[in-house]
CSV table of C-alpha atoms in Angstrom, one decimal:
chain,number,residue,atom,x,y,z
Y,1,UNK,CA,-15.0,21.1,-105.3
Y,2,UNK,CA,-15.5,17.8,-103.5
Y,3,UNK,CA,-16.8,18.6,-100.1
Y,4,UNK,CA,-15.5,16.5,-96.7
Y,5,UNK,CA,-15.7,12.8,-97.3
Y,6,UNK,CA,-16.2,9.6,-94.7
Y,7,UNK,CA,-15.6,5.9,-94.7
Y,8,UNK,CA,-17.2,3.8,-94.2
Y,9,UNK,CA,-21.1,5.0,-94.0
Y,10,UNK,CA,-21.8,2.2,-91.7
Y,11,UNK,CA,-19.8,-0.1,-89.5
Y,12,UNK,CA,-21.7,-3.0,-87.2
Y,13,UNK,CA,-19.2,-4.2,-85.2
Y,14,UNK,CA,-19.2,-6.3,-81.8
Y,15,UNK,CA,-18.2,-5.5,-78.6
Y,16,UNK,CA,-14.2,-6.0,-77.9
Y,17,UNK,CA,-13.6,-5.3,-81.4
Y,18,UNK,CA,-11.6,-2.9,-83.5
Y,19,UNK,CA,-12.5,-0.4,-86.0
Y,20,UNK,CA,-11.1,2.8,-87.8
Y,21,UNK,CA,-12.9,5.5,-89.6
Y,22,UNK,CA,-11.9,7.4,-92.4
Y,23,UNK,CA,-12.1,11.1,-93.4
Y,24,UNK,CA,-11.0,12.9,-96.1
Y,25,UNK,CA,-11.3,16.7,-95.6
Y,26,UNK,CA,-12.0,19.3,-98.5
Y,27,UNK,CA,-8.6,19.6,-100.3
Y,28,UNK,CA,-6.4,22.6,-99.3
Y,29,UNK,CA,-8.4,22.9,-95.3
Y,30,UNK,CA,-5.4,22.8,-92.6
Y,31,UNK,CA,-8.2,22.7,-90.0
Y,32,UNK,CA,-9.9,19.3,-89.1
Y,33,UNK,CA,-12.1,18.4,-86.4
Y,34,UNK,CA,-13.9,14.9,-85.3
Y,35,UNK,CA,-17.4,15.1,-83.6
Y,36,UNK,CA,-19.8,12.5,-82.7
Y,37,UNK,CA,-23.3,12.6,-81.7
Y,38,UNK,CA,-24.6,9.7,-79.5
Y,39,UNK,CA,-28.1,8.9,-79.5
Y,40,UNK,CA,-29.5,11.9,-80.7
Y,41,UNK,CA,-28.2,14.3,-78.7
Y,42,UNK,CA,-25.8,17.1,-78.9
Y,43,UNK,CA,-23.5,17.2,-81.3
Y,44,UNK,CA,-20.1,16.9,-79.1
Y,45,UNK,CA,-16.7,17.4,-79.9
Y,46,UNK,CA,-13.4,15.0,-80.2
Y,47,UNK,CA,-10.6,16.7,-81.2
Y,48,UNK,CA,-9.6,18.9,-83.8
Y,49,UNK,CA,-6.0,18.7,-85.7
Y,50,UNK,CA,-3.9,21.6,-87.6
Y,51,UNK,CA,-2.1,20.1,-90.7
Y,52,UNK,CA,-0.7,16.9,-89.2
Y,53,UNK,CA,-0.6,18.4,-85.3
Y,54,UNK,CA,-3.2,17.3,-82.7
Y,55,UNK,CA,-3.9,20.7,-82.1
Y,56,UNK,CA,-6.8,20.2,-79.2
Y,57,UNK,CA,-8.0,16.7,-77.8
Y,58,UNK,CA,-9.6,17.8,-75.2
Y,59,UNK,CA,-13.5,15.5,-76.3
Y,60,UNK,CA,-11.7,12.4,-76.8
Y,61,UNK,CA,-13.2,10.2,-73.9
Y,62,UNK,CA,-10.8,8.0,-73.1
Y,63,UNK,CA,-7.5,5.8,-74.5
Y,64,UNK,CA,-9.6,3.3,-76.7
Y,65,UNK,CA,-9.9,6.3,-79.1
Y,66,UNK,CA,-6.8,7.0,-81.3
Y,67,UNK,CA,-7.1,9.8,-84.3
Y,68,UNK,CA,-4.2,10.0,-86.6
Y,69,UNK,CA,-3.4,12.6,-89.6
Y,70,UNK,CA,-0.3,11.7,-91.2
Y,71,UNK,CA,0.7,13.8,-94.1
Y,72,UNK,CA,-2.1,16.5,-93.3
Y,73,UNK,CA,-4.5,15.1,-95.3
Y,74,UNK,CA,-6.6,12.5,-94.5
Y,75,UNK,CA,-7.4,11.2,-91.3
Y,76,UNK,CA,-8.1,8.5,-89.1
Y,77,UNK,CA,-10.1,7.5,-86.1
Y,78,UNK,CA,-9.5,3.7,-84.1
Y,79,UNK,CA,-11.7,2.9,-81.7
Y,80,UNK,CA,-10.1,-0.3,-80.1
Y,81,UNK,CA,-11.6,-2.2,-78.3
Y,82,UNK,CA,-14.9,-1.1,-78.7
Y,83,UNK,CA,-17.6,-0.9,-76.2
Y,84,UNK,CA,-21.4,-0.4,-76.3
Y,85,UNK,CA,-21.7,3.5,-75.8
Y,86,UNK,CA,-19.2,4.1,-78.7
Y,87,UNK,CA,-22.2,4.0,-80.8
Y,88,UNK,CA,-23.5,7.0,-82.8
Y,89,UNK,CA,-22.8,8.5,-85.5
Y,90,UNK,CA,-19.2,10.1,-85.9
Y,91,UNK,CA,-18.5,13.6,-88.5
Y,92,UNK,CA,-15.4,14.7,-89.4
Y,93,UNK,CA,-15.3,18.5,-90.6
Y,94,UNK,CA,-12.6,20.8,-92.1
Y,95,UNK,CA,-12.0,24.4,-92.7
Y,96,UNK,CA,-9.6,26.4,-93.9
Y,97,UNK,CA,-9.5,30.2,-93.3
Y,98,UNK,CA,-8.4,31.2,-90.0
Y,99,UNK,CA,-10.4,34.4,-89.9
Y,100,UNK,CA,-13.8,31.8,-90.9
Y,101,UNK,CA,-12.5,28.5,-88.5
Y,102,UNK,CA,-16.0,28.2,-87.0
Y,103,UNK,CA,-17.6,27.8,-90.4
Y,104,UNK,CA,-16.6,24.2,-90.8
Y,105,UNK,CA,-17.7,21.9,-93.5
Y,106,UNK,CA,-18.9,18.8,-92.4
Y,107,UNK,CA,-18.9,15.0,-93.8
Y,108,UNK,CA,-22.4,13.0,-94.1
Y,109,UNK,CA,-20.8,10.9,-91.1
Y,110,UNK,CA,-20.2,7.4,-90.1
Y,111,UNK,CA,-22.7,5.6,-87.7
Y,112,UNK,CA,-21.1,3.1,-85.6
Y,113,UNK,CA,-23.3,0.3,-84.0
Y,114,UNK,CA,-21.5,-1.8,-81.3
Y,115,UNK,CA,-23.5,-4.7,-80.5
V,1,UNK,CA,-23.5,20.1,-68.0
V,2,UNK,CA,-25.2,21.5,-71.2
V,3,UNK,CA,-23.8,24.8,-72.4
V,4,UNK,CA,-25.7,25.3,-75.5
V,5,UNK,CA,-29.5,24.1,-74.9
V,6,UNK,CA,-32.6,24.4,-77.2
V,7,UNK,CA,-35.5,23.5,-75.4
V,8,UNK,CA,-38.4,23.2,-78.2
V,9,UNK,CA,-37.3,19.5,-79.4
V,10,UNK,CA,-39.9,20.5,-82.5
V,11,UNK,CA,-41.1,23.3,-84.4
V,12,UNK,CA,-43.9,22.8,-87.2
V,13,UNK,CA,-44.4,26.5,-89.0
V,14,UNK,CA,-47.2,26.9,-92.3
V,15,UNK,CA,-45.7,27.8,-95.4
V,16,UNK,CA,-45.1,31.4,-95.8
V,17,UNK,CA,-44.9,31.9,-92.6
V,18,UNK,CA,-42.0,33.1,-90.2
V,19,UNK,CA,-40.4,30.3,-87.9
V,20,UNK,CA,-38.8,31.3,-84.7
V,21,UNK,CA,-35.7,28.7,-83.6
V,22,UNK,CA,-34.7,29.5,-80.4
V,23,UNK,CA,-31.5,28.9,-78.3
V,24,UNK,CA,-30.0,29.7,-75.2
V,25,UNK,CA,-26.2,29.3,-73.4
V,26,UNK,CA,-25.0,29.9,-70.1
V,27,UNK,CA,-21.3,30.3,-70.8
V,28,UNK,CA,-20.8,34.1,-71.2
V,29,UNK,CA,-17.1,33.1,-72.6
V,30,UNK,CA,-18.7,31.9,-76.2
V,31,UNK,CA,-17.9,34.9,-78.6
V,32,UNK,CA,-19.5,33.4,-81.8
V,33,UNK,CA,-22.6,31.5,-82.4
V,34,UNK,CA,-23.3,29.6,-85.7
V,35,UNK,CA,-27.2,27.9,-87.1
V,36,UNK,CA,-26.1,24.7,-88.5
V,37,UNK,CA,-29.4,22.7,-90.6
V,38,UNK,CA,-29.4,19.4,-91.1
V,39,UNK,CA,-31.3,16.8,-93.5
V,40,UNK,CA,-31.3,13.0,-92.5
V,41,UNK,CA,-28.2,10.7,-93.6
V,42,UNK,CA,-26.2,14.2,-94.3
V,43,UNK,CA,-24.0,16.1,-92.2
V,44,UNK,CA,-24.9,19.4,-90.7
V,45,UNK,CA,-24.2,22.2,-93.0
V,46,UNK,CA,-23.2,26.0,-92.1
V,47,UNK,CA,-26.3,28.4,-92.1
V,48,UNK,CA,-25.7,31.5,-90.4
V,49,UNK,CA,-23.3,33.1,-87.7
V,50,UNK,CA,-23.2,36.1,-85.4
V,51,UNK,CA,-19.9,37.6,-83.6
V,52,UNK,CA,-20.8,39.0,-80.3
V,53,UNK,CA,-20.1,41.8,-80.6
V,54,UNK,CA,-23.1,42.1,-82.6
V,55,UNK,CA,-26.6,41.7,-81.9
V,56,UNK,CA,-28.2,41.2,-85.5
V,57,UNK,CA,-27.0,39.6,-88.9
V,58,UNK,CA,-29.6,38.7,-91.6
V,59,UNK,CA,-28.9,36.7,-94.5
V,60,UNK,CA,-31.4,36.3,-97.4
V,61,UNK,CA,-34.7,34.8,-95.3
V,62,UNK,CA,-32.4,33.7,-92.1
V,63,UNK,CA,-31.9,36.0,-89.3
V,64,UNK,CA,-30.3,35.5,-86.4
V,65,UNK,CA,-30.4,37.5,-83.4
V,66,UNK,CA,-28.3,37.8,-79.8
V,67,UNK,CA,-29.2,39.2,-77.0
V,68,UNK,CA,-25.9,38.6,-74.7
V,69,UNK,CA,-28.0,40.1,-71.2
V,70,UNK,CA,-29.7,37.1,-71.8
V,71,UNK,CA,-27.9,34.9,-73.3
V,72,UNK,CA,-30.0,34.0,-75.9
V,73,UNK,CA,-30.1,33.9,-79.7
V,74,UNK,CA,-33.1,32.9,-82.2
V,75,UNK,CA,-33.1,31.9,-85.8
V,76,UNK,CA,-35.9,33.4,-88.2
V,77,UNK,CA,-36.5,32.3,-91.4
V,78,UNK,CA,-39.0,34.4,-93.1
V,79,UNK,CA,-40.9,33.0,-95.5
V,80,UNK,CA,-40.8,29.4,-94.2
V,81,UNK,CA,-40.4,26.7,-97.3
V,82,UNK,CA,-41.1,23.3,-97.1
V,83,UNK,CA,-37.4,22.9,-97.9
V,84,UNK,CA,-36.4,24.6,-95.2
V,85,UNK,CA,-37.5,21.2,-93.3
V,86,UNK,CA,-34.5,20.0,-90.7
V,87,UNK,CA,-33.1,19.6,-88.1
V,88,UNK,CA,-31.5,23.3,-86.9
V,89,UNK,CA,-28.3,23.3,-84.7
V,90,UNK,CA,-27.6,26.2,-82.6
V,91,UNK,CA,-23.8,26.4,-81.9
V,92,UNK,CA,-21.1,28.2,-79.7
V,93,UNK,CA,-17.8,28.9,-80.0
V,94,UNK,CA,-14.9,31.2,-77.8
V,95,UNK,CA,-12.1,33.0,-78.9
V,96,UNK,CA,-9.0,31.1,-78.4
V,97,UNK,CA,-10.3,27.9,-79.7
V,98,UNK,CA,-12.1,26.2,-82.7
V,99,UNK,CA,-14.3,23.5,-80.8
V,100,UNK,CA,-17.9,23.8,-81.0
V,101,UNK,CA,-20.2,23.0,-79.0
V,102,UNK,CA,-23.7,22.2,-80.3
V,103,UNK,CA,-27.2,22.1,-78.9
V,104,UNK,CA,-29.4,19.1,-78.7
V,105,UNK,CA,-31.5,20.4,-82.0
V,106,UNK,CA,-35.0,21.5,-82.9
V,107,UNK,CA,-36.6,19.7,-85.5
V,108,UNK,CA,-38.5,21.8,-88.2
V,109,UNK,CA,-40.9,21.1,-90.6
V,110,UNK,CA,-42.7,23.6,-93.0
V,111,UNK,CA,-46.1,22.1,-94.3
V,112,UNK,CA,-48.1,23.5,-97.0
């Protein structure tokens, strides 16, 4: 069974400009949830969707950030414009069972440098 | 305002022996607590977890323990491999939602 996947690994991108990350979660999980950590500290969270539903938002920091999941399957995170403390490294997780939601499966990641 | 703190940045245990992770929380709210390890360029990866209404659940050589009058749980890994090397994640969850919030991390490493 593939586990959660991301693209890209990397992204150096420049101040004002746009970029979107990809995740594909492992196939079958309803559940998926966007994190980020910011110069190694905590782990913090973004938002987490059910099927195609937004189902909490409540870490995305402000409008530039727009997460998508159309279908249920994959998903996608824009940052637009982007600015110098979006950078860190972003992980998209999934899980499936209701009963197990806090065991989620996380993705290696994408690490976002804004210069 | 850090809910989920571990205070010991880094942990470096002898093989065979037991290492102690430690982690505390201040919200009394959280009703499940996970151990999450992590290895460089990978995501964190699902250890361990404790409901609370327990105060003990052991896995192979990982432990963890909770002690809700002080809001404090531990990880113990007993014997301590070299593989066992990572950064450890102590996590907290609540009831009615699936968010979780993470710690800072303690970096371990096991030498021979």
């Amino acid at each position: 069974e593939a586990g959660v996947t991301q693209f890209p690994s990397h992204s150096v991108i420049e101040k004002g400009q746009t970029v979107t990350l990809r995740c594909d979660p492992i196939s079958g999980h309803d559940n998926l949830y966007w994190y980020r950590r910011v110069m190694g500290k905590e782990i913090k969270f973004l938002l987490h969707f059910v099927k195609e539903s937004k189902q909490d938002e409540s870490g995305m920091p402000n409008n530039r950030f727009l997460a998508e999941r159309t279908g249920g399957t994959y998903s996608t995170l824009k940052v637009q414009p982007a600015e110098l403390e979006d950078s860190g490294v972003y992980f998209c997780a999934s899980s499936q069972d209701r009963d197990r939601r806090h065991e989620q499966y996380f993705g290696p990641g994408t690490r976002l440098t804004v210069t | 305002d850090q809910q989920v703190k571990q205070n010991s940045p880094s942990l470096s245990v002898q093989e065979g022996r037991i290492s102690i992770l430690n982690c505390d929380y201040t919200n009394s709210m959280f009703d499940y607590f996970l151990w999450y390890k992590k290895y460089p360029a990978e995501g964190p990866t699902f250890l361990i977890s404790i409901s609370s209404i327990k105060d003990k659940n052991e896995d192979g050589r990982f432990t963890v323990f909770l002690n809700k009058s002080a809001k404090h749980l531990s990880l113990h890994i007993v014997p301590s491999q070299p593989g066992d090397s990572a950064v450890y994640f102590c996590a907290a969850s609540g009831w009615n939602t699936d968010k979780l919030i993470f710690g800072t991390g303690t970096r371990l490493q096991v030498f021979p």
